[in-house]
CSV table of C-alpha atoms in Angstrom, one decimal:
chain,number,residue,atom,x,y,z
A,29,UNK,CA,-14.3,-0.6,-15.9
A,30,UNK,CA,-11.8,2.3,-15.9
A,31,UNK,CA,-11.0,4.1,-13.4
A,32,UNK,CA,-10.5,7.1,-15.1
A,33,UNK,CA,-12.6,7.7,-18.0
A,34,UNK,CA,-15.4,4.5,-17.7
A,35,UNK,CA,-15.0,3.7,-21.2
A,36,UNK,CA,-14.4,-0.4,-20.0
A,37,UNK,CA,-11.8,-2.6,-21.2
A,38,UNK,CA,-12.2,-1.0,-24.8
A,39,UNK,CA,-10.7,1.8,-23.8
A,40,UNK,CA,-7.4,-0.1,-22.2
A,41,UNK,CA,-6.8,-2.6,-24.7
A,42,UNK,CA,-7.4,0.4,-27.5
A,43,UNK,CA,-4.4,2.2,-25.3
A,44,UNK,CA,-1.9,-0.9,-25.2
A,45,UNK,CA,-2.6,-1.6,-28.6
A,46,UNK,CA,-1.3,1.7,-29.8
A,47,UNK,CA,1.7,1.5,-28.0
A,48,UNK,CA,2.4,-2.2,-29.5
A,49,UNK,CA,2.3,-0.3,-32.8
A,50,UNK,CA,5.9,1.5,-31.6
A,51,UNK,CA,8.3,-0.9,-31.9
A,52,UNK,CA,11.1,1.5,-30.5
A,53,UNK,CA,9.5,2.8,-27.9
A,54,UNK,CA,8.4,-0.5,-26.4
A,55,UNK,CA,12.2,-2.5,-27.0
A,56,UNK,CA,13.3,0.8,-25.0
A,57,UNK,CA,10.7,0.3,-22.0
A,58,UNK,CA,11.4,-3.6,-22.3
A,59,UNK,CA,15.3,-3.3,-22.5
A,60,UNK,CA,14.9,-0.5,-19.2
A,61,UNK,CA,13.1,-3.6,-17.5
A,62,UNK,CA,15.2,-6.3,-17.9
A,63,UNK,CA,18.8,-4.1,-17.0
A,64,UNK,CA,16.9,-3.3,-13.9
A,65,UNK,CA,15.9,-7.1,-13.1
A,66,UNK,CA,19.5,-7.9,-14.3
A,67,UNK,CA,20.9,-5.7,-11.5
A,68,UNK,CA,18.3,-6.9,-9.0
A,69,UNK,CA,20.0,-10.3,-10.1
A,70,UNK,CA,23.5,-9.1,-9.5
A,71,UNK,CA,22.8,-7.5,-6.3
A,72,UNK,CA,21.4,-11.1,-4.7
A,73,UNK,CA,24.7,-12.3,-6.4
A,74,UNK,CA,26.8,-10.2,-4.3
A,75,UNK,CA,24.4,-9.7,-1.5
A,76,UNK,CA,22.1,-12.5,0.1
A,77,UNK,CA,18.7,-11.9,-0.5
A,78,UNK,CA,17.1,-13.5,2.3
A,79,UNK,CA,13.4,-13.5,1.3
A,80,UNK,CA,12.5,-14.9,4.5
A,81,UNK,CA,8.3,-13.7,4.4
A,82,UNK,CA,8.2,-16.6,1.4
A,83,UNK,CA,9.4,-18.9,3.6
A,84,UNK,CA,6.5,-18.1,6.1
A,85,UNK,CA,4.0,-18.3,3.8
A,86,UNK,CA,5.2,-21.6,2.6
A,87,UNK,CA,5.5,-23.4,5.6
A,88,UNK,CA,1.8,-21.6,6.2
A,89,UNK,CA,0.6,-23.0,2.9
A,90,UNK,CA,2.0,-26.5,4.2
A,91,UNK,CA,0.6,-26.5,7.7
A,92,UNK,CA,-3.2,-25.5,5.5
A,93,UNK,CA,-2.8,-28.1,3.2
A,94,UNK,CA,-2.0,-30.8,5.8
A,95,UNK,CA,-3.4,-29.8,8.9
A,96,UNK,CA,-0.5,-29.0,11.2
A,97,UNK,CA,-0.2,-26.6,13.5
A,98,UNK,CA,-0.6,-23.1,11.8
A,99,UNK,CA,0.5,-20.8,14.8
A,100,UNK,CA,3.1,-23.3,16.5
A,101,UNK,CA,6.1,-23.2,13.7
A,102,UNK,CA,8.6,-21.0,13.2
A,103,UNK,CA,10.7,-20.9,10.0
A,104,UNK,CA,14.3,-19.4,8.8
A,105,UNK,CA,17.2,-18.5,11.1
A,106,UNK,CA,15.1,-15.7,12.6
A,107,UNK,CA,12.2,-17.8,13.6
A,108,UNK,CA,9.6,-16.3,12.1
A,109,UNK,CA,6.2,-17.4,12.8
A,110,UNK,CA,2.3,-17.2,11.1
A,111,UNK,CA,1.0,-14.1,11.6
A,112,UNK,CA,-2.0,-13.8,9.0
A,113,UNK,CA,-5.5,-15.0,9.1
A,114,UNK,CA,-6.1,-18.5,8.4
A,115,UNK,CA,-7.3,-17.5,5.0
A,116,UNK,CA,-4.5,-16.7,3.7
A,117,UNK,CA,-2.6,-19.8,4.7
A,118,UNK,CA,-5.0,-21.5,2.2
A,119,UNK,CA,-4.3,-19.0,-0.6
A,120,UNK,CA,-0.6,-20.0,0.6
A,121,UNK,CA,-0.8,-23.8,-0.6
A,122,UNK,CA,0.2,-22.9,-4.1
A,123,UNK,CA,3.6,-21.9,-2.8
A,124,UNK,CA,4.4,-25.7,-1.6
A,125,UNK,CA,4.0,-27.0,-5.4
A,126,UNK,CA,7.0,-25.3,-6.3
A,127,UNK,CA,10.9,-26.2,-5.0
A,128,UNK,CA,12.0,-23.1,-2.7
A,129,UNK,CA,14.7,-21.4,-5.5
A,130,UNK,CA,12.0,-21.8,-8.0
A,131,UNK,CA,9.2,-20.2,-5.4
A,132,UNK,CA,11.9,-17.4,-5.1
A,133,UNK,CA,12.2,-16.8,-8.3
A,134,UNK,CA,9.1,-16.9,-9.2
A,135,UNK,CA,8.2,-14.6,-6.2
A,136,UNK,CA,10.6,-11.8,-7.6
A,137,UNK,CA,8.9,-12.1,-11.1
A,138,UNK,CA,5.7,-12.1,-10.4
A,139,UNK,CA,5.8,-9.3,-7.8
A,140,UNK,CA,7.3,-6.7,-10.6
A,141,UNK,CA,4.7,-8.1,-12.8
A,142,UNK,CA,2.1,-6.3,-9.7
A,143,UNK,CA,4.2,-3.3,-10.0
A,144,UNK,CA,3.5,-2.9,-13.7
A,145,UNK,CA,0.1,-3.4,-12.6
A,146,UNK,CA,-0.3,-1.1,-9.9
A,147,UNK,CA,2.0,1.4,-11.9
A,148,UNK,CA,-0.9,1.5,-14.5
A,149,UNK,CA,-3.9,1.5,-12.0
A,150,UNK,CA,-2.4,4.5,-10.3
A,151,UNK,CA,-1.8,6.4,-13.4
A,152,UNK,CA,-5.6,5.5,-14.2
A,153,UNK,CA,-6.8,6.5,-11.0
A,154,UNK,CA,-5.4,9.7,-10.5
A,155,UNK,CA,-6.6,10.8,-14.3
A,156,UNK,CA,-3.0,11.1,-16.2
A,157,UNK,CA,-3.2,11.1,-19.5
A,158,UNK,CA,-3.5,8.0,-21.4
A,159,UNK,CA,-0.2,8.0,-22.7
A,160,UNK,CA,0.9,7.8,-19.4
A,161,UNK,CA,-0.1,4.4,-18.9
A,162,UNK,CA,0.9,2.9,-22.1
A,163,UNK,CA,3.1,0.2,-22.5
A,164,UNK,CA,6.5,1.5,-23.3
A,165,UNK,CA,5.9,4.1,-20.3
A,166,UNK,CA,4.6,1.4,-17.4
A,167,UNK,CA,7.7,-0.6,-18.3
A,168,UNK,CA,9.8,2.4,-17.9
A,169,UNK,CA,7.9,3.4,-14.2
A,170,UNK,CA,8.5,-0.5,-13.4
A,171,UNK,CA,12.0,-0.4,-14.1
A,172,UNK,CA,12.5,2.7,-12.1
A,173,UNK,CA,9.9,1.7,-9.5
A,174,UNK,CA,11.8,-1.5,-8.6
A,175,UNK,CA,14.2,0.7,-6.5
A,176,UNK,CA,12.0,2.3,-4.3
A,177,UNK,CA,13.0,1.4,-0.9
A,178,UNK,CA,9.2,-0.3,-0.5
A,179,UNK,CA,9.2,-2.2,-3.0
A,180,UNK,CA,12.7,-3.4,-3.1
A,181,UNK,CA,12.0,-4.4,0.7
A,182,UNK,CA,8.4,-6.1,-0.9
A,183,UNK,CA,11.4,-8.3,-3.4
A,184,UNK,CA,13.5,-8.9,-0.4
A,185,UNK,CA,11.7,-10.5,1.7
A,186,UNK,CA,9.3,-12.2,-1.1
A,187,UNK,CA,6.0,-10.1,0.5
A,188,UNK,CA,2.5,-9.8,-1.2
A,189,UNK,CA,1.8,-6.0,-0.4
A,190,UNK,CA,2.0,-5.6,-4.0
A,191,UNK,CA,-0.6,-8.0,-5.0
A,192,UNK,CA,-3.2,-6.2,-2.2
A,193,UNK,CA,-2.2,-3.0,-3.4
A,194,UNK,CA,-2.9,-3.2,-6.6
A,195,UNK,CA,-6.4,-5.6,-5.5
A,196,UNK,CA,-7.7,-2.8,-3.4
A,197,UNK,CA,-7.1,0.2,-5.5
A,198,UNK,CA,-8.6,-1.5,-8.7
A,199,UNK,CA,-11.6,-2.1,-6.4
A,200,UNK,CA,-11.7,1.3,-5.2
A,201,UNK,CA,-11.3,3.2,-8.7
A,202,UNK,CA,-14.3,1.7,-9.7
A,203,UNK,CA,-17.5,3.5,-10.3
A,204,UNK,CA,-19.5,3.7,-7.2
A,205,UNK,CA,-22.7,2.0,-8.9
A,206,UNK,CA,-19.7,-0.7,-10.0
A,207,UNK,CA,-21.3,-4.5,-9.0
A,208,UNK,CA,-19.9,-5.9,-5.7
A,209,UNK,CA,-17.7,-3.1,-5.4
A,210,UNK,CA,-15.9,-3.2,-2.0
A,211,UNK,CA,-15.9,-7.2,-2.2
A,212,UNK,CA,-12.1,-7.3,-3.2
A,213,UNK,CA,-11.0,-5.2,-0.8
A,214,UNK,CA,-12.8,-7.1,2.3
A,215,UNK,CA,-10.9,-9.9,0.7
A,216,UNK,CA,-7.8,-8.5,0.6
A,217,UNK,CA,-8.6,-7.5,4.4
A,218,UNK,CA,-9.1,-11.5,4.9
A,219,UNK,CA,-5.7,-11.6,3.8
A,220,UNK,CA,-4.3,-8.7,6.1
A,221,UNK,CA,-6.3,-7.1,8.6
A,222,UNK,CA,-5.3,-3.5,8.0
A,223,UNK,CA,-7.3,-3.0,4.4
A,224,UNK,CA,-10.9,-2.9,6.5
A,225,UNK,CA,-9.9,0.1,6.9
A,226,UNK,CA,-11.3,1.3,3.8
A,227,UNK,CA,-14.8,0.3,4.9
A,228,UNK,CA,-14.5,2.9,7.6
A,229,UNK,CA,-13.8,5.2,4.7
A,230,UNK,CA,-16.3,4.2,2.5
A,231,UNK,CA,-18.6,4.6,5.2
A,232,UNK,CA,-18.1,7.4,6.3
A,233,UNK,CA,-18.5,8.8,2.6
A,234,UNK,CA,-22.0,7.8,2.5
A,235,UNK,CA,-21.2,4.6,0.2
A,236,UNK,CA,-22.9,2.0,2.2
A,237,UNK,CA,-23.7,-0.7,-0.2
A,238,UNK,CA,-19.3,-0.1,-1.2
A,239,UNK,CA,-19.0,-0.5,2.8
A,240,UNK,CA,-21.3,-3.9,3.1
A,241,UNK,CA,-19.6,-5.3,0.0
A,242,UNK,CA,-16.6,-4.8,1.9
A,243,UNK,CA,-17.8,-6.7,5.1
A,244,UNK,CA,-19.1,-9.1,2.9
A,245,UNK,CA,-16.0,-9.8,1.3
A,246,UNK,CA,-13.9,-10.1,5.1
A,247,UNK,CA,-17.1,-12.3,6.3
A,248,UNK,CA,-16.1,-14.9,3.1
A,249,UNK,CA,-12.9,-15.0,4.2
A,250,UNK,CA,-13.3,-15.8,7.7
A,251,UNK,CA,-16.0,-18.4,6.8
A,252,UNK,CA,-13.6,-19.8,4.3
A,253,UNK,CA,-10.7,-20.2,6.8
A,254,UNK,CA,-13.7,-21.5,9.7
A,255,UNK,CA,-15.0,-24.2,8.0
A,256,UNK,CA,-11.6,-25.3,6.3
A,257,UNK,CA,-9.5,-24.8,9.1
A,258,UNK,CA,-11.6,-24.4,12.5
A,259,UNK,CA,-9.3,-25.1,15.0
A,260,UNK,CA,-6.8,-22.5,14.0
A,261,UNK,CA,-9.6,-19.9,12.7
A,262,UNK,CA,-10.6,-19.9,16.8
A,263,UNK,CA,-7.0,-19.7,17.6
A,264,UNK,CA,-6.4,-16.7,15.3
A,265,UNK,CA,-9.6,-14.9,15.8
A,266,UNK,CA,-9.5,-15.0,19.9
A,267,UNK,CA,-5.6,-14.7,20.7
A,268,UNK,CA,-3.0,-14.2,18.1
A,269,UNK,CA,-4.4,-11.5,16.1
A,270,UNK,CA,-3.7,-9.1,19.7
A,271,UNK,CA,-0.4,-10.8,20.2
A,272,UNK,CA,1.8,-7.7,18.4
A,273,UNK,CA,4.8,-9.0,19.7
A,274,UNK,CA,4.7,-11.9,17.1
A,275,UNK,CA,4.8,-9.6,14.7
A,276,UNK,CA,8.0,-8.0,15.8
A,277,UNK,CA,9.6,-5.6,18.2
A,278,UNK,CA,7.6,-2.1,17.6
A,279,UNK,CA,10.5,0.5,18.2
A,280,UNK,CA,13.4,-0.8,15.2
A,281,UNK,CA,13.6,1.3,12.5
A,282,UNK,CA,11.9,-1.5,10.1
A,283,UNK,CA,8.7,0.2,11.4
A,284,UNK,CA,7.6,2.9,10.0
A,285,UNK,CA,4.7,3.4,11.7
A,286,UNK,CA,3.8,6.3,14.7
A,287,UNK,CA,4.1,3.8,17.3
A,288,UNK,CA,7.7,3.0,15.8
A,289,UNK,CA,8.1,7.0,15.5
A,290,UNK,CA,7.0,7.5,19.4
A,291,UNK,CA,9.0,5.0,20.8
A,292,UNK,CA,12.1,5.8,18.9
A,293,UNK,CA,11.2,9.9,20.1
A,294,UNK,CA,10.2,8.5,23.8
A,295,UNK,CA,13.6,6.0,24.0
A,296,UNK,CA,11.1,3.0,25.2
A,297,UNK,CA,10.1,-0.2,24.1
A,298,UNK,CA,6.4,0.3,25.0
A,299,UNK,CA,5.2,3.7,24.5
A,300,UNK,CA,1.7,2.3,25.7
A,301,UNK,CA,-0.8,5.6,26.6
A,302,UNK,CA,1.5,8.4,24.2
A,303,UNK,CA,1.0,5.7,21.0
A,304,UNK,CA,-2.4,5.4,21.7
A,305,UNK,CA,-3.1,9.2,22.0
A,306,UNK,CA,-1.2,9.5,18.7
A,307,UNK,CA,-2.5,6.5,17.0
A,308,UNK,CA,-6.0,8.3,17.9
A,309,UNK,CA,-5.8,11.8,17.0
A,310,UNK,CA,-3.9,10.8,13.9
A,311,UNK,CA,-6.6,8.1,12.7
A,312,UNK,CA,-9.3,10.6,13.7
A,313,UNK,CA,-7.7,13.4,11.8
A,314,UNK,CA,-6.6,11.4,8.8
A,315,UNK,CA,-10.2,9.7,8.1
A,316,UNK,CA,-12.2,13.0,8.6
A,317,UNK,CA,-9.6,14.5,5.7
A,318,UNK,CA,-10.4,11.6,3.8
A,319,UNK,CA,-14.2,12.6,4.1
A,320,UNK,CA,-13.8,15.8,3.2
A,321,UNK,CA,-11.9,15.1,0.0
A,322,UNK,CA,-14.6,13.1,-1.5
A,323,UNK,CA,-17.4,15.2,0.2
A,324,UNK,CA,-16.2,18.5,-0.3
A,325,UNK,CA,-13.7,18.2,-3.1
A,326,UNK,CA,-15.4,15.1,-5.1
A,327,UNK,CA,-11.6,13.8,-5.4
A,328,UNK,CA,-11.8,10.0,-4.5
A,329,UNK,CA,-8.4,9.1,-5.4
A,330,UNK,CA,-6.7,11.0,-2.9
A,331,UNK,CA,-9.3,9.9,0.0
A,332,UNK,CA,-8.1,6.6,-0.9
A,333,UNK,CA,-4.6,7.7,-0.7
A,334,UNK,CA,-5.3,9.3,2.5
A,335,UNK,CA,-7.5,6.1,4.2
A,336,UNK,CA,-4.1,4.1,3.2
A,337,UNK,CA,-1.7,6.7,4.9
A,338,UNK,CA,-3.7,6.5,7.6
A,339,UNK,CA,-3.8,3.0,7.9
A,340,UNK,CA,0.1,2.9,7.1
A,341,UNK,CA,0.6,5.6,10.1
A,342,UNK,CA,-2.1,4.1,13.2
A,343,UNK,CA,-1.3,0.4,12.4
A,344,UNK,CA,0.6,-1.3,15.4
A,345,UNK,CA,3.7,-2.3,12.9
A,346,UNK,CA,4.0,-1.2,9.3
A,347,UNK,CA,7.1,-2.6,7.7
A,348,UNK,CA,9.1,0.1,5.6
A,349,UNK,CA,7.7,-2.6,2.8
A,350,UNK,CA,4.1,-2.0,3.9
A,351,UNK,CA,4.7,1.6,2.5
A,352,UNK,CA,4.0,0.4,-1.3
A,353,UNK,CA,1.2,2.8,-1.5
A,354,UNK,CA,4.2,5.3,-2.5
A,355,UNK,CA,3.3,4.4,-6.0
A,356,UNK,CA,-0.4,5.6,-6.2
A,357,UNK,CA,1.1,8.2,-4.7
A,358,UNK,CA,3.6,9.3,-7.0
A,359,UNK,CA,1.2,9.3,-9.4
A,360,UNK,CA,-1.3,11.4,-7.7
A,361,UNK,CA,1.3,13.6,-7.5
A,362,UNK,CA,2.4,13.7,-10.7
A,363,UNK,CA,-0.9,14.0,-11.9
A,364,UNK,CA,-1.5,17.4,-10.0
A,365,UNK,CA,2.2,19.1,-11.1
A,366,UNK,CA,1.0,19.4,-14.6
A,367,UNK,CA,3.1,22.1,-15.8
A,368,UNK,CA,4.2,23.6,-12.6
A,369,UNK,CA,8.2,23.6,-11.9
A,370,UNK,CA,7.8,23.8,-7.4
A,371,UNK,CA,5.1,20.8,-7.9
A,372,UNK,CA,7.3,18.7,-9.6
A,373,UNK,CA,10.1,19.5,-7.8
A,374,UNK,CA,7.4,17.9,-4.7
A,375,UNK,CA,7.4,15.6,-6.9
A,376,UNK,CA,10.8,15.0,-7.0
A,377,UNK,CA,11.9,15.5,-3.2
A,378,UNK,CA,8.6,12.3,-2.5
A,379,UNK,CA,10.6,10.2,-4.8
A,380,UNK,CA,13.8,10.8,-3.4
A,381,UNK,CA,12.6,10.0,0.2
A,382,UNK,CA,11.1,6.7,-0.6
A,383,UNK,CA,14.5,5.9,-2.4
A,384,UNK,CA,17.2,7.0,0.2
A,385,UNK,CA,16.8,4.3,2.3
A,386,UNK,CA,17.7,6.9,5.7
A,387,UNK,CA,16.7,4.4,7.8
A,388,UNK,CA,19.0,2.1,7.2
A,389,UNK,CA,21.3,4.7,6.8
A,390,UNK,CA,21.8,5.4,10.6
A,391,UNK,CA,23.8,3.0,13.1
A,392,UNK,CA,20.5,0.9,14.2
A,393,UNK,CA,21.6,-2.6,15.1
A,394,UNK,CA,20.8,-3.9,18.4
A,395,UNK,CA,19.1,-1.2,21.1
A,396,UNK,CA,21.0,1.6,19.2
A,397,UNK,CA,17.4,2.5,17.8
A,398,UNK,CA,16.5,3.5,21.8
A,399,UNK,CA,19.6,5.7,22.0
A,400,UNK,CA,19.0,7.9,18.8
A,401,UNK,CA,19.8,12.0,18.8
A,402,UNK,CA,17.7,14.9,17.9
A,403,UNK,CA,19.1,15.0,14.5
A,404,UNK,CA,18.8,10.9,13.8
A,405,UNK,CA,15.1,10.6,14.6
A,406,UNK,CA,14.2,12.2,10.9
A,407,UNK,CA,16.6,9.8,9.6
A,408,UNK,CA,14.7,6.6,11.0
A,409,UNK,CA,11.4,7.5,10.5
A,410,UNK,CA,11.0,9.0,6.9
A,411,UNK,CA,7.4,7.6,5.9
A,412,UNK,CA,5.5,8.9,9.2
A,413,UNK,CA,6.9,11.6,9.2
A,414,UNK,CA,5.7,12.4,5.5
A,415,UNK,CA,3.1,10.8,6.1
A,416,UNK,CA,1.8,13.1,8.8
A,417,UNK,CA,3.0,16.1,6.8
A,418,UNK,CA,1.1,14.9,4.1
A,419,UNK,CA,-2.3,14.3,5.8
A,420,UNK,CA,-1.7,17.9,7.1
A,421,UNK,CA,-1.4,19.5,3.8
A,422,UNK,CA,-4.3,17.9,2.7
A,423,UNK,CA,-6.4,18.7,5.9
A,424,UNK,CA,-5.1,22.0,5.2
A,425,UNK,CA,-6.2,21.7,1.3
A,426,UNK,CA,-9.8,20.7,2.0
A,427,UNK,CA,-9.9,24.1,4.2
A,428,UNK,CA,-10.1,26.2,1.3
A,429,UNK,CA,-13.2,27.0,-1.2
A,430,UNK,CA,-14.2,23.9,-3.4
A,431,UNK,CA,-13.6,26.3,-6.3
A,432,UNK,CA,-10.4,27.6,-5.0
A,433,UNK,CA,-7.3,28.0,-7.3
A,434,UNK,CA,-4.5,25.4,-7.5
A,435,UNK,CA,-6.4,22.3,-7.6
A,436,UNK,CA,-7.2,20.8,-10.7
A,437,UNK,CA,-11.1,19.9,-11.0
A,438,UNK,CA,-12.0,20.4,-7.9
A,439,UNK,CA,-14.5,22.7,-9.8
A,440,UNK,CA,-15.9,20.4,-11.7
A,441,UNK,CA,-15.6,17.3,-9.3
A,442,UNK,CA,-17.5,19.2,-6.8
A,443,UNK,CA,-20.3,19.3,-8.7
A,444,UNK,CA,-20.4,15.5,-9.7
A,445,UNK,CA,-20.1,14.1,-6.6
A,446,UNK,CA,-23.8,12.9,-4.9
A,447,UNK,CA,-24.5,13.9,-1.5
A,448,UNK,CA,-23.1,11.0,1.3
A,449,UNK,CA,-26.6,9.8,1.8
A,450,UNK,CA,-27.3,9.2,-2.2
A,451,UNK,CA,-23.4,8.3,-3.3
A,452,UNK,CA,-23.7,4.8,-2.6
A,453,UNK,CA,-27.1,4.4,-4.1
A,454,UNK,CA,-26.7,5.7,-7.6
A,455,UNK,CA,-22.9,5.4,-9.7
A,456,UNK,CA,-20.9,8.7,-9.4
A,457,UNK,CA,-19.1,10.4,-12.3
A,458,UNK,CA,-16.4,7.8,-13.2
A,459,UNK,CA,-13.7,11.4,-13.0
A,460,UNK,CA,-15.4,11.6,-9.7
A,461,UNK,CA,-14.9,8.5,-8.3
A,462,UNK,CA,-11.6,8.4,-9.1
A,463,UNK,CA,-9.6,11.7,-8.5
């Protein structure tokens, strides 16, 4: 269905069929993609690339497919180990049919093939026009899109946040009444833990029958990986999920998460207690804002975006790569600018952050991360610290009266969104549901 006007398939293949019929605007959005490939090319020509997280997974997918030891291997010259559920080893045993350059390259294609993807679900979701998601103009948002510091990180190291991006908010956008709605996203939770918390969100919105699809979909995946591979299911499930460490060290500037943030701030490997308190009041704060946006504000998309911050912002370890939910984002953005100068220029200055790459800017290497000034902690920790400015905002948005000026809808929305104890029995307004 679509996300943004409920119309079904019809409605997206009458939209890309238009803009098939425009030659010249489509060889313009085509040629803007392949020069942008062609100088992701150039730059692992001149720089090596090292996609080491496609390594992992194909040494998982090995271990799956012939019963070795998933959690005892470690792979490339930084040995890496597993780190995801068993599950997703066995979605990983694809990747061993394939040589490793042609698993590369096929990683790199396939991933900006999810970025046109998740370039159109977001437009969808946040209710841009439909020209805004046509063919020539995805292409064009791909090409540019490839350089945002998450999703060039996502290239590099050959990760799947893409894929799960775009699986979850396709699952979310869909009409509350939609059929096993939730499912995908337990899945994509199977995959990587940190998606479940959407279930939590669509809880706590009153959509219980979303939420149980959603545990439905995790319990598959865990049965999956139990009765495939046992042994290491136990192993995963009762010690290595709580083993952080194997994920990597919390306080480098590669996380971008509040523990990274406090630790960095605090000049400590283990901020312990002052994390915690953090992770807490920021989980607590960003999920009720979430609530209120659907509850109060009937604007779905942007308690999704806020679940996701969230996530993003009380996860032990979020890779700057994680952070691909800037696209939705954008989008959302976008979508609320309309004709106003300031808001795009917000628009603008989000963009520009998730491009500038500050923290790899600053002199990091080593224990340098422990010893940063004043002035360098803004530098190293971009996305929390946006990302608590914009849970804020919106915190600070839901405040106002549901009919208040400057937000586009809400009057309307308001009125089509059910009550939380009848949203997840009967579908919502499609416009509702998705922001």
């Amino acid at each position: 269905m679509s996300a943004a006007d409920g119309t079904g398939t019809w409605t997206w293949r009458r939209t890309w069929a238009r803009s098939l019929a425009d030659p010249g605007r489509l060889a313009t959005g085509a040629a803007l993609l392949l020069l942008s490939l062609a100088g992701l090319y150039a730059l692992s020509r001149a720089v090596q690339l090292p996609m080491s997280d496609i390594e992992v997974y194909r040494a998982e997918g090995q271990a799956a497919a012939t019963g070795g030891d998933l959690y005892g291997f470690t792979v490339t010259k930084w040995a890496l180990p597993a780190t995801y559920p068993p599950f997703a080893a066995l979605l990983f045993i694809p990747t061993t049919w394939l040589s490793l350059t042609a698993l590369k390259i096929t990683c790199v294609l396939v991933n900006a093939a999810f970025l046109a993807l998740l370039v159109h679900l977001s437009a969808k979701a946040a209710g841009l026009r439909r020209a805004a998601y046509s063919a020539p103009l995805v292409l064009a948002a791909t090409a540019l899109g490839l350089w945002l510091e998450p999703v060039f990180q996502t290239l590099v190291f050959g990760q799947i946040n893409l894929a799960l991006t775009c699986l979850v908010l396709w699952d979310l956008s869909r009409p509350d009444g939609a059929r096993l709605k939730g499912f995908a996203t337990g899945l994509a939770a199977g995959v990587k833990l940190t998606p479940a918390i959407f279930a939590v969100y669509l809880l706590i919105t009153g959509r219980v029958r979303a939420a149980a699809g959603a545990l439905a979909g995790f319990a598959v995946s865990v049965l999956v990986g139990a009765l495939v591979l046992p042994g290491a299911s136990v192993e995963f499930w009762t010690r290595r999920m709580f083993e952080t460490q194997r994920v990597g060290k919390v306080w480098i500037v590669d996380n971008q998460s509040v523990q990274g943030l406090v630790a960095r701030l605090l000049h400590t490997t283990e901020p312990g207690v002052w994390w915690l308190a953090a992770a807490l009041l920021t989980g607590a704060g960003g999920l009720w804002t979430a609530r209120r946006l659907y509850v109060r504000r009937g604007l779905d998309h942007w308690g999704v975006l806020a679940t996701a911050v969230t996530a993003l912002l009380v996860s032990p370890i979020s890779w700057s790569h994680h952070w691909v939910w800037c696209v939705p984002l954008l989008a959302a953005l976008a979508a609320h600018a309309r004709r106003d100068r300031w808001r795009w220029a917000l628009v603008a200055a989000v963009a520009v952050a998730f491009t500038a790459r500050s923290m790899w800017a600053v002199h990091h290497q080593g224990l340098r991360a422990l010893h940063f000034s004043w002035w360098q902690q803004p530098l190293a920790a971009p996305y929390p610290l946006l990302g608590l400015a914009l849970l804020a905002a919106l915190a600070w948005w839901t405040r106002r009266s549901a009919t208040g000026p400057g937000i586009p809808g809400a009057r309307t929305a308001a009125r089509r969104v059910p009550s939380p104890r009848t949203a997840g029995a009967r579908p919502t307004s499609s416009r509702a549901t998705a922001g």
